[in-house]
mmCIF file of C-alpha atoms in Angstrom:
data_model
loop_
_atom_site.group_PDB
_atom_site.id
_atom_site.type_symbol
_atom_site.label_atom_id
_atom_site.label_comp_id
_atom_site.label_asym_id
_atom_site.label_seq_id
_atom_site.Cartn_x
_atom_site.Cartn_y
_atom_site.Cartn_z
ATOM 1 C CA UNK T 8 10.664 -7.034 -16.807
ATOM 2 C CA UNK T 9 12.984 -4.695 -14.686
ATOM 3 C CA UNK T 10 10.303 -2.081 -15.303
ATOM 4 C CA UNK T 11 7.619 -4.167 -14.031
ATOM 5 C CA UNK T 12 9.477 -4.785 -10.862
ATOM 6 C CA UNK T 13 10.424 -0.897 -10.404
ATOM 7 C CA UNK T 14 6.685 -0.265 -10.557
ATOM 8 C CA UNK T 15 5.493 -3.125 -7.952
ATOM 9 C CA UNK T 16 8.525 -1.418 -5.786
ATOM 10 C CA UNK T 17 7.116 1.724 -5.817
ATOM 11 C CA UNK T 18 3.718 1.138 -5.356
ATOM 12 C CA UNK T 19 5.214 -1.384 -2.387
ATOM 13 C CA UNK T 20 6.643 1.785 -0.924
ATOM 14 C CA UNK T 21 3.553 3.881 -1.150
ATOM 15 C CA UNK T 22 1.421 1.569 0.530
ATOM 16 C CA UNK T 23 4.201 1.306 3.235
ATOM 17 C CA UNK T 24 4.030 5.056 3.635
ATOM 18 C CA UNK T 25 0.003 4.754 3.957
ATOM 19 C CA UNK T 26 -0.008 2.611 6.165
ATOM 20 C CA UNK T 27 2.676 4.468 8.631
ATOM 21 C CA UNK T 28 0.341 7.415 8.301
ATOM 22 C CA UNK T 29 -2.662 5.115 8.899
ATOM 23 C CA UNK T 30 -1.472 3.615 12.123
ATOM 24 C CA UNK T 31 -0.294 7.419 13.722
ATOM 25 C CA UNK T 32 -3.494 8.208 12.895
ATOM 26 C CA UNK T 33 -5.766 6.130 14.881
ATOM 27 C CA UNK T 34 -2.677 5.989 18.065
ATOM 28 C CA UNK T 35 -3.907 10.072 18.054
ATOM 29 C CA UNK T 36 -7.431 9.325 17.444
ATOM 30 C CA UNK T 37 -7.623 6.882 20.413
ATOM 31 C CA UNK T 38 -5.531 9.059 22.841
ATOM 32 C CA UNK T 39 -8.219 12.331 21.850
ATOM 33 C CA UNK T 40 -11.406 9.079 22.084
ATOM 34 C CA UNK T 41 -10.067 8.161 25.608
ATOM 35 C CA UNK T 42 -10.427 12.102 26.969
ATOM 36 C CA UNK T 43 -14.226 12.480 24.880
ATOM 37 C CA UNK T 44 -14.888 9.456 26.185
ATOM 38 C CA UNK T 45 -14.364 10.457 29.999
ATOM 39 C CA UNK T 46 -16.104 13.701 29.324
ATOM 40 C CA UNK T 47 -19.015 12.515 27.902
ATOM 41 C CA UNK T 48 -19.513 9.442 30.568
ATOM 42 C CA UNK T 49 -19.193 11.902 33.418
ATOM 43 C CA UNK T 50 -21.837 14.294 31.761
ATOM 44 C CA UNK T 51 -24.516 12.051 30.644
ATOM 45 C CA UNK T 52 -25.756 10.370 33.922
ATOM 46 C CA UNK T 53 -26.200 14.359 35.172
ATOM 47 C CA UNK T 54 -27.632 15.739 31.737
ATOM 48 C CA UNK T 55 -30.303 13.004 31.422
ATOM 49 C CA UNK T 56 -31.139 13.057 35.182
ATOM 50 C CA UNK T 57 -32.015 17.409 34.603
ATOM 51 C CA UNK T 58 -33.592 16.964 31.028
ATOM 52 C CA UNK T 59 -35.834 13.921 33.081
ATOM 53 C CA UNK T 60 -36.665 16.770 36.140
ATOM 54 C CA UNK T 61 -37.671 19.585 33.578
ATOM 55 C CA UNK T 62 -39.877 16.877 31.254
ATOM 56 C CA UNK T 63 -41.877 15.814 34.460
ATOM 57 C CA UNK T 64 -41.708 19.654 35.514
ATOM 58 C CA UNK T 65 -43.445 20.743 32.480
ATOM 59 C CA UNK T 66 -45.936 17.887 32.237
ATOM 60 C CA UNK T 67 -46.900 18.635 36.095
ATOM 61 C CA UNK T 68 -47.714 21.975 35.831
ATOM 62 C CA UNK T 69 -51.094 23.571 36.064
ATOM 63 C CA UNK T 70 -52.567 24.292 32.807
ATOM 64 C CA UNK T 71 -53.175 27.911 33.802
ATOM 65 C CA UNK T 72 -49.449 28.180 33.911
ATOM 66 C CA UNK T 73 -47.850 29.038 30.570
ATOM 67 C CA UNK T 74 -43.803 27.832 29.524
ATOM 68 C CA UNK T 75 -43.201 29.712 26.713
ATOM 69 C CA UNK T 76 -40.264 27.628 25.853
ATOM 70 C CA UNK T 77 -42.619 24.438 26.098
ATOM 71 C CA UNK T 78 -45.138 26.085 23.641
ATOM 72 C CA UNK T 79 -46.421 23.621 21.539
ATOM 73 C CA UNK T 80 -47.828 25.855 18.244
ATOM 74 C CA UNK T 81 -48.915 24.967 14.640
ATOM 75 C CA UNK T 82 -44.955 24.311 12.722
ATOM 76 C CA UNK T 83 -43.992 26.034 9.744
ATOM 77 C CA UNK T 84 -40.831 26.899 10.529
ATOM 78 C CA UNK T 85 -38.057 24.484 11.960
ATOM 79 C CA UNK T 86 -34.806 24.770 13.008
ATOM 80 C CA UNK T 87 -32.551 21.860 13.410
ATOM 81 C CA UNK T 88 -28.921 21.555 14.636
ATOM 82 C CA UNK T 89 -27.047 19.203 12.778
ATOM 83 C CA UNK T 90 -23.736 18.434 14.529
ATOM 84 C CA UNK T 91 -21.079 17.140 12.254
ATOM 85 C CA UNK T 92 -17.149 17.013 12.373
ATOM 86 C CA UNK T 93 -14.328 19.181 11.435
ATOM 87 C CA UNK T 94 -12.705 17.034 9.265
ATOM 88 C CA UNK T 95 -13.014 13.644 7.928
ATOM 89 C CA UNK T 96 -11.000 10.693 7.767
ATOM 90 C CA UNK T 97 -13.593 9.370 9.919
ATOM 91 C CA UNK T 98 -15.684 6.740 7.409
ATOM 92 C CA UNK T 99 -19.000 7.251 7.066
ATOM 93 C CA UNK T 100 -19.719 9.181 10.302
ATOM 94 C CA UNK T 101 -20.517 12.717 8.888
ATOM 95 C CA UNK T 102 -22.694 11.172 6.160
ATOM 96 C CA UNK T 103 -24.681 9.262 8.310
ATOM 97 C CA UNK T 104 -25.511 12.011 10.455
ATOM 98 C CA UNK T 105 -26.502 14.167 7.265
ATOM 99 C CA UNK T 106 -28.350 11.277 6.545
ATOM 100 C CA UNK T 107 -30.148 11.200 9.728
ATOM 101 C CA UNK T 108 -31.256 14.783 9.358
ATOM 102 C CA UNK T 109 -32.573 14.861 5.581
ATOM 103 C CA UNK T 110 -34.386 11.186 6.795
ATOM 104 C CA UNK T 111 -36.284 13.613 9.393
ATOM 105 C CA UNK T 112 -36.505 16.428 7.299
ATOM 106 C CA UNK T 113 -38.219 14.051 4.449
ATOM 107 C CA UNK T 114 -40.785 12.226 7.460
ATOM 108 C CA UNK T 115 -41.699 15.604 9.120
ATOM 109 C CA UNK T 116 -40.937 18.469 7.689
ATOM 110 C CA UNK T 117 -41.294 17.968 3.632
ATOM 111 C CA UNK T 118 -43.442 21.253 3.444
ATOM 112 C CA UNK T 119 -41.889 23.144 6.115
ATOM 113 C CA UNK T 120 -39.843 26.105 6.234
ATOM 114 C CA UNK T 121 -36.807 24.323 7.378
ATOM 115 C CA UNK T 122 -33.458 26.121 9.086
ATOM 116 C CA UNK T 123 -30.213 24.185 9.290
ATOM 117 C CA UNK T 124 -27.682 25.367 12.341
ATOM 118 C CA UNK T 125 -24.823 23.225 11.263
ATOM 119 C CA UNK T 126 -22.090 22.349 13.965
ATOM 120 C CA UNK T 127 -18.861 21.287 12.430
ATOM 121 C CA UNK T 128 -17.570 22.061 8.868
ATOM 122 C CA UNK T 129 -18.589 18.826 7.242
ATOM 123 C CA UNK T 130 -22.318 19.346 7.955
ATOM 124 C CA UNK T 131 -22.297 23.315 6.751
ATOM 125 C CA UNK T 132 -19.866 22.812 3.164
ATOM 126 C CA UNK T 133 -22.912 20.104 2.821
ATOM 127 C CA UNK T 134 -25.794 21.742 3.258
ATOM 128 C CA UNK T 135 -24.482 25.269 1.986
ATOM 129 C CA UNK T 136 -23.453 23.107 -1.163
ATOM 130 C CA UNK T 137 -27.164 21.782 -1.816
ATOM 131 C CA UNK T 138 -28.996 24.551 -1.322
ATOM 132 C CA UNK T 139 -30.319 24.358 2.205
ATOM 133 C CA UNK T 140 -31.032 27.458 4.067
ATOM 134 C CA UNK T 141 -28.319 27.536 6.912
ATOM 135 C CA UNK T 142 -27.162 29.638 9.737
ATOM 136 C CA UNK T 143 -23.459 30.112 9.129
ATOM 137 C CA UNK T 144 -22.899 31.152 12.610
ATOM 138 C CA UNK T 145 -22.256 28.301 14.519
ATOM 139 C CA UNK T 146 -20.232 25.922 12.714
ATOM 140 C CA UNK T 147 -16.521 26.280 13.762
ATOM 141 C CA UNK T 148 -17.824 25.604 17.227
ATOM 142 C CA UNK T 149 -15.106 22.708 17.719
ATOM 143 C CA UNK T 150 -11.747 24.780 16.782
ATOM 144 C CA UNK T 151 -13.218 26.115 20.670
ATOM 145 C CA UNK T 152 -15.285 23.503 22.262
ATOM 146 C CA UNK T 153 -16.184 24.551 25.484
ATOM 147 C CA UNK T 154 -19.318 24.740 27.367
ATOM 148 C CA UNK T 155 -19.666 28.750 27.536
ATOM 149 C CA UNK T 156 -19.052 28.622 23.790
ATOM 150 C CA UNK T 157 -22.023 25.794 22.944
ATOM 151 C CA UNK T 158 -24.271 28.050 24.928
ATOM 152 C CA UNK T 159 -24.063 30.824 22.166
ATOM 153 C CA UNK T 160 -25.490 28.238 19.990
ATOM 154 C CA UNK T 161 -28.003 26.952 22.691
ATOM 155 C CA UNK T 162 -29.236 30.462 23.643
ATOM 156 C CA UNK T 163 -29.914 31.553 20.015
ATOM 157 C CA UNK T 164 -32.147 28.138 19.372
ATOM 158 C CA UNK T 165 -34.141 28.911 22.344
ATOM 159 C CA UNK T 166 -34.300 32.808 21.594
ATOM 160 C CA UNK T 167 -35.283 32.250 18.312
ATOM 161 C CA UNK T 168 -38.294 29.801 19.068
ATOM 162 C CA UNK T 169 -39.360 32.123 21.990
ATOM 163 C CA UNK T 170 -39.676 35.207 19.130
ATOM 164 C CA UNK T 171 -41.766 32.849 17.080
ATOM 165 C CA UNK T 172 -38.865 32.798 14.457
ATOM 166 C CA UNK T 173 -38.941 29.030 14.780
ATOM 167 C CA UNK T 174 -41.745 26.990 15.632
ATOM 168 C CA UNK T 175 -39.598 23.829 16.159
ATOM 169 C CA UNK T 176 -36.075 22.497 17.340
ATOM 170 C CA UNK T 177 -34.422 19.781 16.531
ATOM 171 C CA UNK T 178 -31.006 17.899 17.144
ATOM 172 C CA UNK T 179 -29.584 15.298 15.261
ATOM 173 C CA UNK T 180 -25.789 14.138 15.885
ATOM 174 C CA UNK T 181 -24.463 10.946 16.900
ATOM 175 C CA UNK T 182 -24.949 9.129 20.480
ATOM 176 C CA UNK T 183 -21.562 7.308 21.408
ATOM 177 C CA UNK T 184 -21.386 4.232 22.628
ATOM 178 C CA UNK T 185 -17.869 2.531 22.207
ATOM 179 C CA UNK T 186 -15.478 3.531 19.757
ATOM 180 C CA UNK T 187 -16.874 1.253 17.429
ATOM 181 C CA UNK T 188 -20.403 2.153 16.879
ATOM 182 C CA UNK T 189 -22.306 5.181 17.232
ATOM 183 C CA UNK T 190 -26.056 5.477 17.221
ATOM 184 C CA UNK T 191 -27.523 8.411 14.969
ATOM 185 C CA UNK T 192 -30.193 10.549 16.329
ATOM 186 C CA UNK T 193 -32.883 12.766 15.882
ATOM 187 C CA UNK T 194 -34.707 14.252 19.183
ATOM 188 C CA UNK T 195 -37.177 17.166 20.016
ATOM 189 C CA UNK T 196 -35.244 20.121 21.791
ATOM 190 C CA UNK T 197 -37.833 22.784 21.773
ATOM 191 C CA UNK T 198 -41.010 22.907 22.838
ATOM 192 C CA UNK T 199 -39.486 21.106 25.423
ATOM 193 C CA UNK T 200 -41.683 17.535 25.345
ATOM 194 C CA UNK T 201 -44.022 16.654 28.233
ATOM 195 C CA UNK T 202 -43.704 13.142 29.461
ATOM 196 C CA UNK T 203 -46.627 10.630 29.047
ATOM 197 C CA UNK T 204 -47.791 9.822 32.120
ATOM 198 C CA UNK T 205 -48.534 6.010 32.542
ATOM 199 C CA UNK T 206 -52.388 4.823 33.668
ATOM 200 C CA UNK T 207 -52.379 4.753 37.418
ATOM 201 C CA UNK T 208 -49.066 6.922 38.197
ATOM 202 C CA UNK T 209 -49.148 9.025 40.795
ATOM 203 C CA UNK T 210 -48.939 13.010 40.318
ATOM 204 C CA UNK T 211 -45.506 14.571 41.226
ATOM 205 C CA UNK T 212 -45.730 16.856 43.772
ATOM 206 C CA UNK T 213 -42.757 19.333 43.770
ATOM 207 C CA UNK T 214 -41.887 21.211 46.505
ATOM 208 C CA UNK T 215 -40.078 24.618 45.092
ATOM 209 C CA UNK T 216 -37.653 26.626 46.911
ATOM 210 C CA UNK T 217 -37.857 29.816 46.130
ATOM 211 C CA UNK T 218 -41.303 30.474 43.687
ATOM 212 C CA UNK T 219 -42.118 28.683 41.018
ATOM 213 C CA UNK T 220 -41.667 31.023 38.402
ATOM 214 C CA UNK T 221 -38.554 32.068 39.415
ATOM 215 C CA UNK T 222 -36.938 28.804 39.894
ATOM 216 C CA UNK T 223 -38.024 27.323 36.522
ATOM 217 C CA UNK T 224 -37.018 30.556 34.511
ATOM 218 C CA UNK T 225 -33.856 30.249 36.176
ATOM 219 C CA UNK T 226 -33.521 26.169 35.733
ATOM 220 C CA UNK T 227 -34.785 25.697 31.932
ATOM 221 C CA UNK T 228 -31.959 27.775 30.070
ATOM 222 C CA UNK T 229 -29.592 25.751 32.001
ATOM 223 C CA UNK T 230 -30.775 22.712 31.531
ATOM 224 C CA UNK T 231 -31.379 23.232 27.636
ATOM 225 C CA UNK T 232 -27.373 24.491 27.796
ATOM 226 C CA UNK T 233 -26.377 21.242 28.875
ATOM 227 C CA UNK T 234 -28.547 19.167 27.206
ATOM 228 C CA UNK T 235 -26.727 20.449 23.626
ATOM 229 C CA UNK T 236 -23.575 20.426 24.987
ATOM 230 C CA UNK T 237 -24.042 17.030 25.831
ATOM 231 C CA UNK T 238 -25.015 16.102 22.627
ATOM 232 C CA UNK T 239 -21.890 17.852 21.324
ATOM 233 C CA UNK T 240 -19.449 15.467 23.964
ATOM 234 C CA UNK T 241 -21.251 12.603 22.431
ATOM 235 C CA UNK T 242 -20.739 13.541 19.150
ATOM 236 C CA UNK T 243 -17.033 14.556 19.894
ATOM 237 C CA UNK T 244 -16.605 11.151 21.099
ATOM 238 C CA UNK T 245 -18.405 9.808 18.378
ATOM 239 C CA UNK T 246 -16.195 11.360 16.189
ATOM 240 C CA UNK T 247 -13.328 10.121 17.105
ATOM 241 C CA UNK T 248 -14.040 6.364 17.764
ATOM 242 C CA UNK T 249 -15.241 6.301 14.065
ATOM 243 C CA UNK T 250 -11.927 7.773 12.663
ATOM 244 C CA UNK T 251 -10.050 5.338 15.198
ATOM 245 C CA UNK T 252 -12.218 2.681 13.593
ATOM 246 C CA UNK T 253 -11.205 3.578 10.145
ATOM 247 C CA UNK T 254 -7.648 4.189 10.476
ATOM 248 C CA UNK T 255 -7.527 0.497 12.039
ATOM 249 C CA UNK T 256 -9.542 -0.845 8.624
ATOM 250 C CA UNK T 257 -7.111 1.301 6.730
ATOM 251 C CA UNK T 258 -3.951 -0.226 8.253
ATOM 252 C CA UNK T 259 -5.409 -3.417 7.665
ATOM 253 C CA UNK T 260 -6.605 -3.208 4.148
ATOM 254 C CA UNK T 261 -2.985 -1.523 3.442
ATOM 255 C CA UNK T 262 -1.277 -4.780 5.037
ATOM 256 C CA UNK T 263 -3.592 -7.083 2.516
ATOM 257 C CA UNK T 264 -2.578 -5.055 -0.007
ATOM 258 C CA UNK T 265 0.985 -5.348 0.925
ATOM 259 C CA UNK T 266 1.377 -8.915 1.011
ATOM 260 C CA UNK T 267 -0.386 -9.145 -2.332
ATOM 261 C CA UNK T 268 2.384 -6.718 -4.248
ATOM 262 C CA UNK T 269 4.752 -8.533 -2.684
ATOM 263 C CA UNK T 270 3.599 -12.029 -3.859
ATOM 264 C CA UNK T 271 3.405 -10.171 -7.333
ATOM 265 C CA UNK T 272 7.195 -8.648 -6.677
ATOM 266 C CA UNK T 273 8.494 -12.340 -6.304
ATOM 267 C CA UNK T 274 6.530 -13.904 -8.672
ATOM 268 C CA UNK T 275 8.112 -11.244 -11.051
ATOM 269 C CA UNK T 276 11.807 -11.321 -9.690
ATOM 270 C CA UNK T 277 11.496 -15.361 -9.921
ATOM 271 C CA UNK T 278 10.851 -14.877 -13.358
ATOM 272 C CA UNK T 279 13.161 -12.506 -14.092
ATOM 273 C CA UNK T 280 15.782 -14.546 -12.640
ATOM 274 C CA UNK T 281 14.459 -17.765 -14.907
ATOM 275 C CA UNK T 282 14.500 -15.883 -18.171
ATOM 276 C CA UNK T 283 18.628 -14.623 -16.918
ATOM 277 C CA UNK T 284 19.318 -18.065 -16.861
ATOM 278 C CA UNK T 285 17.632 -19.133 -19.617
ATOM 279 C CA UNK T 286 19.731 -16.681 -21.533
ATOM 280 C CA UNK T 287 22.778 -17.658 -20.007
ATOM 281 C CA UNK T 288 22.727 -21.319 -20.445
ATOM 282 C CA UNK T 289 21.294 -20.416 -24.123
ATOM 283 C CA UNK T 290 24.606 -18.028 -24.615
ATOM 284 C CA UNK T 291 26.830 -20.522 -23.016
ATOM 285 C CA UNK T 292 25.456 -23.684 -25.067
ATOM 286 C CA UNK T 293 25.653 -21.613 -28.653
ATOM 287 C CA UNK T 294 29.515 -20.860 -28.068
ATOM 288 C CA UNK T 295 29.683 -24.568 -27.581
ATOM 289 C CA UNK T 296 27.959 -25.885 -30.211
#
């Protein structure tokens, strides 16, 4: 009995220990969500504002007016930049955005020549592991995350597509929301998509300061820049509201588990004390007798 209640002890003081761990983790995960979360907020009204100017842009144009970068060509080869995390303790965030790129890969691009530019070390040990044909280049991106290191990754993409090596781009990564539930994505990043015009809408007359041509080849790279570091702030954010998530189920399942070993510790104690007595009175009754 004594070594019954030695092991219910110990496993009561690992679980303690867990659950310390458990609870410092998601206090740091929901100071680093608070700062992603500002940075992401103040980007996205400006991002999707630009990416809406240079989709009505492109669908305005003339059609004697070629955007190489909005190219639309027969695809055989894709590229498509999966953005994961670092590390995990995070649930099943990196997973689901894995998922969320082999679901688009399966739809889209089963016979294609398909190119995976992981972001974040999760994503690339996956893909590496099963065989996928990845650019290594990219993928410690967040041990630096800044915006003039995402546009290393953002330049090659649209590089690459305008030498032909790719004849698609993709992103998929999570979109935050709130710390407790992020929305995985897939969406076209090169050619750059035209946007349907509705029956009846009027044609947008743009007025361009200095030419044309100069201001566009000066205005897409930028805007493509942002428009995957944005989706790097949202999954940075993402990222960090799921593992604040988990470490809060954690520290919850860990206090269940808690008051069951303890329950079990008494229960055991109580009848370790009953069986003393027992003895005792047994002892004390035979010297009698």
């Amino acid at each position: 009995m004594s070594g019954q209640l030695k092991e219910v002890r110990l496993r009561i003081q690992s679980v303690t220990s867990t659950q310390q761990i458990t609870k410092a983790m998601k206090m740091v995960s929901a100071a680093k969500l608070r700062r992603a979360q500002d940075a992401i907020l103040q980007m996205r009204p400006y991002t999707q504002k630009m990416q809406e100017m240079l989709s009505n842009i492109v669908s305005s144009l003339s059609d004697n007016m070629v955007l190489e970068l909005a190219d639309e060509r027969a695809i055989e080869r894709v590229l498509i930049i999966v953005i994961t995390s670092d590390r995990g303790t995070c649930g099943a965030y990196n997973t689901n955005v894995i998922k969320a790129a082999k679901q688009l890969i399966a739809d889209k691009y089963a016979n294609k020549d398909v190119t995976i530019l992981p972001i974040g070390k999760k994503g690339y040990e996956y893909f590496v592991k099963h065989g996928y044909t990845v650019n290594a280049d990219y993928w410690s991106m967040f041990a630096d995350l800044g915006f003039e290191n995402v546009k290393r990754a953002a330049i090659y993409a649209q590089q690459a597509f305008l030498n032909k090596e790719f004849d698609k781009v993709e992103l998929a990564y999570s979109q935050f929301k709130n710390a407790a539930t992020q929305v995985f994505v897939t969406e076209e990043y090169l050619p750059i998509p035209k946007v349907e015009k509705a029956e009846n809408q009027k044609e947008t007359d743009f007025i361009f300061e200095p030419s044309k041509d100069t201001l566009i080849a000066e205005l897409m790279p930028r805007i493509l820049n942002t428009q995957v570091y944005k989706a790097i702030l949202d999954a940075h954010a993402s990222e960090h509201g799921a593992r604040m998530t988990a470490m809060d189920k954690a520290t919850e399942n860990a206090n269940e588990i808690l008051k069951s070993l303890k329950i079990s510790y008494n229960r055991a104690r109580q009848a370790a004390i009953t069986t003393e007595l027992t003895e005792i009175v047994s002892g004390a009754a035979a010297l009698q007798g």
